[in-house]
XYZ file of C-alpha atoms in Angstrom:
625
model
C 0.000 0.000 0.000
C 2.861 2.309 0.854
C 4.453 1.635 -2.534
C 1.117 2.286 -4.259
C 0.895 5.632 -2.535
C 4.444 6.534 -3.441
C 3.838 5.566 -7.050
C 0.973 8.042 -7.333
C 2.545 10.809 -5.256
C 1.960 14.146 -7.004
C 4.362 17.021 -7.405
C 3.941 20.140 -5.267
C 2.842 22.340 -8.215
C 0.219 19.764 -9.180
C -1.086 19.585 -5.619
C -1.284 23.387 -5.476
C -3.146 23.509 -8.774
C -5.628 20.831 -7.660
C -6.198 22.620 -4.368
C -6.909 25.818 -6.254
C -9.350 24.057 -8.583
C -11.079 22.363 -5.661
C -11.349 25.657 -3.807
C -12.861 27.264 -6.893
C -15.331 24.387 -7.271
C -16.251 24.517 -3.595
C -16.803 28.270 -3.826
C -19.098 27.731 -6.793
C -20.991 25.021 -4.921
C -21.257 27.198 -1.825
C -22.354 30.181 -3.847
C -25.134 28.137 -5.404
C -26.564 27.586 -1.950
C -26.471 31.276 -1.044
C -28.447 32.752 -3.915
C -31.691 32.396 -2.000
C -31.739 33.138 1.730
C -31.991 29.969 3.818
C -31.156 27.463 1.070
C -27.707 26.379 2.126
C -26.153 23.537 4.113
C -25.399 24.405 7.711
C -22.306 23.339 9.637
C -23.190 22.457 13.237
C -20.885 21.694 16.116
C -23.286 19.443 17.966
C -24.920 16.032 17.577
C -27.325 13.645 19.271
C -29.698 15.074 21.892
C -27.972 18.464 21.705
C -29.398 18.895 18.195
C -32.888 17.884 19.349
C -32.760 20.449 22.155
C -31.726 23.270 19.835
C -34.786 24.951 18.219
C -32.619 26.514 15.509
C -31.582 23.128 14.114
C -34.139 20.641 15.379
C -36.330 19.064 12.692
C -37.957 16.472 14.930
C -39.344 13.545 12.965
C -38.339 15.208 9.658
C -34.669 14.217 10.016
C -33.868 11.828 7.157
C -32.295 8.469 7.932
C -29.029 9.698 6.421
C -29.029 12.715 8.736
C -29.939 10.529 11.707
C -26.857 8.417 11.045
C -24.636 11.423 10.372
C -25.759 13.276 13.505
C -26.044 10.280 15.880
C -29.843 10.583 16.052
C -30.802 7.016 15.158
C -32.846 5.558 17.999
C -33.577 8.982 19.520
C -36.640 9.574 17.292
C -39.620 7.468 16.205
C -38.636 5.478 13.105
C -41.177 7.031 10.697
C -39.642 9.945 8.767
C -42.263 12.654 8.199
C -42.391 15.571 5.787
C -42.729 19.113 7.112
C -46.275 19.160 5.694
C -47.163 16.074 7.734
C -45.658 17.673 10.842
C -47.724 20.807 10.360
C -50.892 18.786 9.774
C -50.306 16.932 13.027
C -49.523 20.142 14.927
C -52.599 21.953 13.622
C -54.829 19.054 14.646
C -53.329 19.172 18.131
C -53.673 22.948 18.252
C -57.398 22.860 17.505
C -57.903 20.138 20.096
C -55.811 21.831 22.789
C -57.005 25.417 22.426
C -59.588 25.081 25.181
C -57.704 22.488 27.234
C -54.612 24.711 27.427
C -56.493 27.497 29.165
C -55.097 28.228 32.601
C -58.273 29.167 34.425
C -61.057 31.618 33.504
C -58.653 34.582 33.081
C -56.753 32.763 30.335
C -58.437 33.520 27.004
C -58.416 31.266 23.967
C -55.999 33.704 22.328
C -53.546 33.341 25.204
C -53.958 29.563 25.066
C -53.007 29.660 21.381
C -49.992 31.797 22.238
C -48.861 29.219 24.815
C -49.100 26.373 22.306
C -47.288 28.301 19.565
C -44.616 29.355 22.038
C -43.977 25.734 22.986
C -43.534 24.898 19.309
C -41.106 27.815 19.016
C -39.112 26.340 21.904
C -38.867 22.966 20.159
C -38.578 23.631 16.445
C -38.041 27.145 15.113
C -38.297 26.238 11.440
C -41.668 24.543 11.873
C -42.877 27.430 14.048
C -42.271 29.939 11.265
C -43.671 27.578 8.655
C -46.930 27.420 10.631
C -46.933 31.185 11.226
C -46.398 32.083 7.556
C -48.961 29.577 6.293
C -51.582 30.888 8.764
C -50.499 34.501 9.089
C -54.035 35.948 9.120
C -55.005 33.753 12.065
C -51.776 33.868 14.053
C -50.431 37.388 13.499
C -53.000 38.644 16.075
C -51.673 35.958 18.460
C -47.937 36.653 18.246
C -48.501 40.413 17.795
C -51.297 42.820 18.668
C -53.743 42.382 20.303
C -52.723 39.164 22.144
C -49.139 40.305 22.711
C -50.510 42.970 25.064
C -52.066 40.265 27.224
C -48.827 38.291 27.039
C -46.827 41.297 28.277
C -49.230 41.866 31.157
C -48.752 38.261 32.268
C -45.147 37.718 31.171
C -43.673 37.049 34.604
C -46.066 34.115 34.982
C -45.623 32.930 31.375
C -41.806 33.051 31.367
C -40.317 29.609 30.708
C -37.102 30.085 28.770
C -35.240 33.302 27.990
C -35.425 34.914 24.576
C -33.273 37.876 23.678
C -31.065 39.978 25.938
C -31.715 42.074 29.002
C -29.666 45.177 29.771
C -30.435 46.909 33.049
C -29.423 49.905 35.089
C -27.343 47.469 37.147
C -25.220 46.739 34.045
C -23.771 50.221 33.607
C -20.204 49.998 32.351
C -20.603 46.318 31.368
C -22.680 46.425 28.189
C -19.740 46.400 25.785
C -18.666 43.022 27.117
C -22.232 41.757 27.603
C -23.089 41.918 23.896
C -20.493 39.212 23.267
C -22.576 36.830 25.393
C -25.037 36.588 22.502
C -24.021 33.539 20.427
C -24.794 34.882 16.925
C -21.809 36.327 15.075
C -24.142 38.312 12.825
C -27.286 40.170 13.865
C -29.325 41.994 11.214
C -32.256 43.261 13.268
C -32.766 44.320 16.883
C -36.085 45.412 18.368
C -35.539 47.199 21.674
C -37.967 48.499 24.283
C -37.724 49.931 27.776
C -41.245 48.732 28.603
C -42.446 52.209 29.510
C -45.469 52.359 27.175
C -46.473 48.927 25.935
C -49.268 49.435 23.394
C -51.902 51.375 25.328
C -51.288 49.423 28.542
C -48.778 51.751 30.169
C -45.596 50.897 32.059
C -45.077 47.116 32.107
C -41.373 47.213 32.929
C -39.301 44.176 31.988
C -42.446 42.343 30.868
C -42.375 44.526 27.764
C -39.838 42.111 26.231
C -42.884 40.321 24.804
C -43.499 43.138 22.313
C -39.917 42.923 21.003
C -40.233 39.142 20.565
C -43.560 39.516 18.753
C -42.248 42.193 16.396
C -39.266 40.058 15.427
C -41.536 37.073 14.767
C -43.158 39.257 12.117
C -39.797 40.386 10.744
C -39.066 36.703 10.141
C -42.524 35.739 8.851
C -43.213 38.834 6.738
C -39.756 40.048 5.692
C -37.812 36.817 5.664
C -35.142 38.058 8.081
C -33.149 34.994 9.138
C -34.357 34.058 12.669
C -30.773 33.290 13.697
C -29.907 36.932 13.034
C -32.587 38.718 15.084
C -32.308 39.893 18.667
C -35.099 41.103 20.990
C -33.775 43.455 23.679
C -35.181 44.766 26.944
C -33.537 47.764 28.603
C -34.679 47.619 32.210
C -34.284 51.011 33.865
C -36.892 50.252 36.540
C -40.642 50.756 36.528
C -43.106 53.274 37.930
C -45.860 50.667 38.004
C -46.600 50.296 41.716
C -48.229 46.907 41.230
C -45.027 45.521 39.715
C -42.841 47.227 42.327
C -44.718 45.309 45.008
C -45.075 42.001 43.158
C -42.694 39.362 44.615
C -42.876 37.400 41.341
C -41.894 40.351 39.090
C -38.783 39.513 37.056
C -37.370 43.014 36.613
C -35.642 45.674 38.714
C -37.968 46.716 41.513
C -37.001 50.346 41.627
C -38.412 53.510 40.111
C -37.395 54.406 36.576
C -34.214 56.296 35.880
C -34.732 59.669 34.243
C -32.793 62.540 32.739
C -29.090 62.164 32.016
C -28.880 58.860 33.901
C -31.455 57.370 31.563
C -29.747 58.731 28.446
C -26.402 57.345 29.597
C -27.895 53.826 29.706
C -29.350 54.080 26.186
C -26.131 55.637 24.855
C -24.079 52.783 26.273
C -26.408 50.186 24.784
C -26.318 51.755 21.305
C -22.537 52.033 21.331
C -22.189 48.400 22.444
C -24.477 46.806 19.832
C -23.116 48.870 16.940
C -19.548 48.109 18.003
C -20.138 44.375 17.780
C -22.589 44.479 14.837
C -21.815 47.654 12.817
C -24.484 46.946 10.173
C -27.339 46.020 12.501
C -30.685 47.857 12.285
C -32.290 48.861 15.588
C -36.033 49.436 15.850
C -37.156 51.320 18.962
C -40.501 50.092 20.241
C -42.976 51.371 22.834
C -40.869 54.031 24.526
C -42.942 56.627 26.360
C -43.628 59.827 24.438
C -41.243 61.986 26.469
C -38.316 59.881 25.221
C -39.505 58.538 21.853
C -38.814 61.732 19.871
C -35.685 62.689 21.793
C -34.059 59.311 21.218
C -35.069 59.303 17.556
C -33.472 62.694 16.978
C -30.447 61.738 19.072
C -29.544 58.641 17.058
C -31.149 58.697 13.603
C -28.310 60.562 11.852
C -25.610 58.367 13.397
C -27.076 54.855 13.456
C -29.312 52.651 11.318
C -32.394 52.963 13.507
C -36.028 54.046 13.496
C -38.930 54.263 15.921
C -41.918 52.225 14.794
C -44.410 54.033 17.036
C -43.426 57.407 15.621
C -42.445 56.557 12.034
C -44.054 53.178 11.344
C -47.466 54.153 12.700
C -47.231 57.392 10.749
C -46.419 55.583 7.513
C -49.329 53.150 7.860
C -51.700 55.992 8.728
C -50.526 58.012 5.713
C -51.056 55.000 3.444
C -54.596 54.683 4.821
C -55.282 58.404 4.454
C -54.108 58.326 0.844
C -56.283 55.249 0.329
C -59.257 57.142 1.743
C -58.666 59.896 -0.819
C -58.656 57.266 -3.572
C -61.882 55.789 -2.144
C -63.539 59.191 -2.670
C -62.782 58.810 -6.367
C -60.021 61.412 -6.226
C -56.311 61.265 -7.036
C -53.818 60.998 -4.173
C -52.488 64.433 -5.170
C -55.710 65.855 -3.631
C -54.588 64.769 -0.165
C -53.616 68.367 0.860
C -57.303 69.340 0.615
C -58.358 66.930 3.373
C -59.502 68.368 6.722
C -58.220 66.082 9.479
C -59.121 66.080 13.173
C -56.568 64.145 15.227
C -57.427 62.834 18.694
C -54.191 62.195 20.572
C -50.909 64.100 20.779
C -48.576 61.386 22.059
C -45.619 59.984 20.136
C -47.863 58.171 17.639
C -50.151 61.157 17.079
C -47.323 63.642 16.597
C -45.502 61.184 14.345
C -48.544 60.919 12.076
C -49.010 64.684 12.057
C -45.404 65.367 11.060
C -45.472 62.765 8.298
C -48.856 63.875 6.974
C -47.700 67.482 6.909
C -44.529 66.536 5.006
C -46.584 64.498 2.532
C -48.978 67.378 1.914
C -46.143 69.902 1.625
C -44.301 67.736 -0.902
C -47.454 67.588 -3.026
C -47.813 71.382 -2.780
C -44.262 72.215 -3.864
C -42.126 71.345 -0.825
C -41.415 74.952 0.213
C -42.103 77.100 3.265
C -45.482 78.240 1.953
C -46.450 74.625 1.314
C -45.563 73.623 4.893
C -47.631 76.467 6.328
C -50.575 75.596 4.077
C -50.335 71.925 5.131
C -50.334 72.866 8.833
C -53.731 74.512 8.483
C -55.382 71.187 7.540
C -55.040 69.691 11.057
C -56.959 70.180 14.299
C -55.312 68.372 17.225
C -57.255 67.446 20.355
C -55.597 65.960 23.440
C -56.818 65.235 26.976
C -57.160 69.000 27.586
C -59.101 69.632 24.374
C -58.201 71.529 21.213
C -54.565 72.616 21.179
C -54.106 76.299 20.357
C -51.342 78.876 20.723
C -53.132 80.187 23.823
C -52.286 77.056 25.790
C -49.672 77.426 28.522
C -46.755 74.966 28.716
C -47.568 73.501 25.322
C -45.607 70.386 24.358
C -42.811 71.519 21.974
C -43.570 68.593 19.648
C -47.225 69.651 19.377
C -46.531 73.385 19.019
C -46.308 73.393 15.180
C -49.908 72.144 15.051
C -51.412 74.545 17.599
C -54.223 76.507 15.965
C -53.913 80.289 15.844
C -56.356 82.375 17.898
C -57.663 84.208 14.825
C -58.345 80.900 13.045
C -60.336 79.307 15.831
C -62.369 82.411 16.602
C -63.581 82.482 12.995
C -64.565 78.810 13.344
C -66.413 79.398 16.592
C -63.870 77.365 18.606
C -61.638 78.095 21.592
C -58.614 76.740 23.411
C -59.544 73.417 25.034
C -62.698 72.887 22.946
C -63.989 69.317 23.251
C -63.663 66.720 20.520
C -67.418 66.890 19.843
C -67.248 70.666 19.410
C -64.283 70.462 17.059
C -65.933 67.811 14.862
C -69.190 69.782 14.772
C -67.481 72.999 13.651
C -64.775 71.612 11.346
C -66.884 68.928 9.624
C -63.688 66.965 8.839
C -62.986 64.539 6.026
C -61.067 62.350 8.464
C -61.375 61.644 12.190
C -58.114 60.045 13.268
C -57.800 58.431 16.698
C -54.384 57.822 18.292
C -55.390 58.533 21.870
C -55.252 55.065 23.499
C -58.646 55.950 25.050
C -61.196 53.236 24.342
C -64.616 54.567 23.297
C -63.391 58.153 22.838
C -65.430 58.404 19.614
C -68.722 58.450 21.482
C -72.189 58.469 19.973
C -72.135 62.297 20.072
C -68.783 62.448 18.236
C -69.946 59.976 15.593
C -73.264 61.829 15.172
C -71.222 64.981 14.497
C -69.278 63.133 11.768
C -72.545 62.729 9.833
C -72.140 66.410 8.918
C -68.748 65.815 7.296
C -68.328 67.652 4.005
C -66.736 64.528 2.502
C -68.677 62.152 0.280
C -66.958 59.289 2.127
C -65.792 60.397 5.576
C -63.035 58.273 7.094
C -62.915 57.131 10.720
C -59.574 55.775 11.891
C -59.709 54.201 15.384
C -56.022 53.298 15.443
C -55.242 52.735 19.130
C -54.146 49.302 20.361
C -54.983 46.868 21.841
C -58.628 46.216 20.980
C -60.032 47.627 24.223
C -58.331 50.968 23.468
C -59.932 51.410 20.036
C -61.686 54.785 19.925
C -64.790 53.076 18.537
C -65.777 49.714 17.141
C -66.874 49.312 13.496
C -70.493 48.455 14.303
C -70.863 51.830 16.028
C -69.229 53.759 13.197
C -71.285 52.169 10.411
C -74.611 52.246 12.276
C -74.327 55.871 13.430
C -72.454 57.640 10.612
C -73.625 55.495 7.696
C -72.588 52.654 5.434
C -70.702 55.005 3.073
C -67.814 55.600 5.489
C -64.254 54.284 5.370
C -63.335 52.552 8.627
C -59.866 51.574 9.833
C -58.513 50.381 13.173
C -55.218 49.402 14.748
C -56.444 46.023 15.965
C -58.380 43.453 13.931
C -62.173 43.543 13.777
C -64.536 41.471 11.663
C -66.308 43.048 8.710
C -69.825 44.323 9.440
C -72.933 42.973 7.703
C -74.881 46.059 6.616
C -77.868 44.249 5.103
C -78.957 43.816 1.497
C -75.695 41.982 0.843
C -73.579 45.032 1.689
C -70.367 44.686 3.704
C -68.792 47.331 5.912
C -65.071 46.642 5.505
C -62.935 46.856 8.637
C -59.447 47.834 7.543
C -56.708 47.016 10.018
C -54.054 49.742 9.765
C -51.435 47.469 11.237
C -47.797 48.543 11.423
C -46.852 45.093 10.149
C -47.623 46.345 6.640
C -44.587 48.636 6.794
C -41.966 47.945 9.451
C -40.838 44.578 8.009
C -40.353 46.168 4.576
C -38.571 49.204 6.021
C -36.169 46.951 7.901
C -35.595 44.576 4.988
C -35.175 47.395 2.468
C -32.653 49.139 4.699
C -30.731 45.892 5.159
C -30.595 45.064 1.441
C -29.751 48.613 0.359
C -26.938 48.878 2.878
C -28.164 52.415 3.596
C -26.205 54.210 6.286
C -29.354 55.707 7.823
C -33.132 55.467 7.410
C -34.237 58.703 5.786
C -37.624 60.399 5.692
C -37.626 59.744 1.955
C -37.244 55.992 2.474
C -40.132 56.010 4.952
C -42.248 58.098 2.559
C -41.513 55.678 -0.283
C -42.673 52.787 1.912
C -45.966 54.528 2.781
C -46.725 55.511 -0.819
C -45.948 51.996 -2.012
C -48.487 50.583 0.457
C -51.088 53.189 -0.550
C -50.709 52.259 -4.218
C -50.813 48.499 -3.563
C -54.627 48.319 -3.601
C -56.556 48.174 -6.879
C -59.118 50.843 -7.834
C -61.908 48.298 -7.424
C -60.761 47.486 -3.888
C -60.505 51.086 -2.686
C -63.863 52.032 -4.195
C -65.461 49.200 -2.213
C -63.940 50.628 0.985
C -60.841 48.416 1.266
C -57.789 50.594 1.870
C -55.412 48.032 3.407
C -54.611 44.648 1.846
C -55.217 41.274 3.438
C -52.436 40.147 5.760
C -52.453 36.852 3.861
C -50.422 38.767 1.225
C -47.902 40.074 3.734
C -44.818 38.473 2.121
C -45.618 40.061 -1.235
C -46.514 43.396 0.372
C -43.214 43.400 2.258
C -41.304 42.541 -0.911
C -42.823 45.539 -2.713
C -42.290 47.909 0.228
C -38.673 46.761 0.626
C -38.031 47.269 -3.099
C -39.422 50.822 -2.825
C -37.153 51.506 0.156
C -34.084 50.195 -1.688
C -34.981 52.269 -4.744
C -35.281 55.441 -2.656
C -32.012 54.731 -0.807
C -30.259 54.424 -4.174
C -31.910 57.642 -5.400
C -30.733 59.532 -2.285
C -27.204 58.108 -2.668
C -27.456 56.401 0.733
C -27.138 52.806 -0.506
C -23.862 50.965 -0.019
C -25.023 47.554 -1.235
C -25.536 44.115 0.270
C -23.435 40.969 -0.136
C -22.478 40.641 -3.815
C -24.542 43.667 -4.915
C -22.730 46.968 -4.435
C -24.375 50.368 -4.824
C -23.463 50.652 -8.524
C -25.097 47.318 -9.295
C -28.228 48.291 -7.357
C -28.476 51.445 -9.478
C -28.751 49.315 -12.621
C -31.804 47.382 -11.387
C -35.298 48.444 -12.426
C -38.241 48.100 -10.034
C -39.079 44.564 -11.150
C -35.459 43.451 -10.813
C -35.289 45.054 -7.369
C -38.337 42.985 -6.409
C -36.562 39.811 -7.529
C -33.429 40.858 -5.632
C -35.506 41.339 -2.469
C -37.376 38.051 -2.894
C -34.149 36.071 -3.383
C -32.816 37.409 -0.091
C -35.871 36.562 2.001
C -35.389 33.595 4.314
C -37.939 30.798 4.033
C -38.560 28.168 6.718
C -37.227 25.095 4.966
C -35.252 22.393 6.713
C -31.581 22.770 5.849
C -29.049 20.037 5.289
C -27.015 19.722 8.510
C -23.337 18.777 8.403
C -21.467 17.981 11.585
C -18.032 19.453 12.201
C -16.182 18.829 15.431
C -15.389 22.039 17.266
């Protein structure tokens, strides 16, 4: 044998040449697996039960016999190899059977029972979890996201079973730079971070707010195809002012009052520096920060880091898309948007975010100059807990000041500082009544009766506050009081309303999930250094134009969530296109900025689609560490 080997010993140059050829071939083979996100073999440093206990790699009964031998799994699983479709069929049958049985007492709703079951699947098999979520997105998006996620956050200390994401607290000051290296993923594309101070409309939930970050990232994976191994939910625990949690012995967070001022900013600064030091190209979405910090943090970081605030910018984009859709539903062109009279109930971070974006949109349509901005301002009447906001108000919020009505304007309209919502609607006769107040039932019978006098042929009522109990009105009330000709939209899902004679009152859910996944994915694939107002505007206008004329004329201004992957693809392509136009794009993987410039809109859509992860079982190859 030794002589045989010697006889066929190759010269050093030949060996070098063969190695080079093999390396080239291997690169070609590897590249063929990386053209579409998720379709590539994965090298794992574990075998046997360790694989079965890892939700990122576990396939359960779908491991082939070859893989079972290669990964030392033979005998650890039932012998029948099942397809992923068979696994899902079995899981769905169990889910329907267990929905009621899984309830933990009378306070545990069916929705929360579903969340528990899905969460257990997530713990066992991440690929199958996302396969189920994508295939049933209309049914399960309200479970992993709003409105059920609010209930999950309220009960998170009792529901906590295994950690997801990272927790940075006030006790970690000076340690965050080293802490980020405790996260096992070498690459992170998307972070959703919250401080738990304003979870939906439920107030300060402290560390339990981590649930909203987890839910948002589930939708980034399901809707945008962000690889689940490259997402990171983050909770920044700076204490809580919720007295119930401060006195709850089972609460999982810091039981001390919230930090404020410079101490608070120092914590957020340290976190941002740490995550961008380890992952320079990560995108950070801020979620459910209280209004007093939401705008300040956005302005503090947006020109330096790839970040955005979904409550301020995402909510605004979805609202603008709906408002433009409402204009189309009136049989008018979107360019007529600056003529709309809009009464806004709520001046928190979401309300002000919508106002700023709507004003910019109107001004751009009017010429994008100082006169245009002033003209756009006059189309809004803003009502908060103290009533109509005017320049006569003392200690006016600086963020709301640009929208304060002038004394001469309101006197001509028969209004005054602090006028009630009913009074404002009666006098203004708006085209749109937009609710972002987080006050359930705010659009009372009297307010809705006043909307009957709207000068619009199809008045629009947007009850956008979440969760469901905070909706300003329910669709049945709006259609029965104002009339069946209205456009209705809400933040949480409601069923369509039967109006009689075969007519349907469409309930449009203006859910942020239509935009934030596409904004994140588009930013990632463009390689943009920041997320500009133009990119956000492009996303909103893309969503507004997604609906057909027939759909908007029938009162449908938002698409079905069953189309969320396609919607996200289109929104992401629009974001990439705008980033290229603004010279912000730096490219992604093998596509640099110059190559992105050469792609038309259809080719950009293909580029986006080919980089969206899909939940397919990957070939696993073992390599000893």
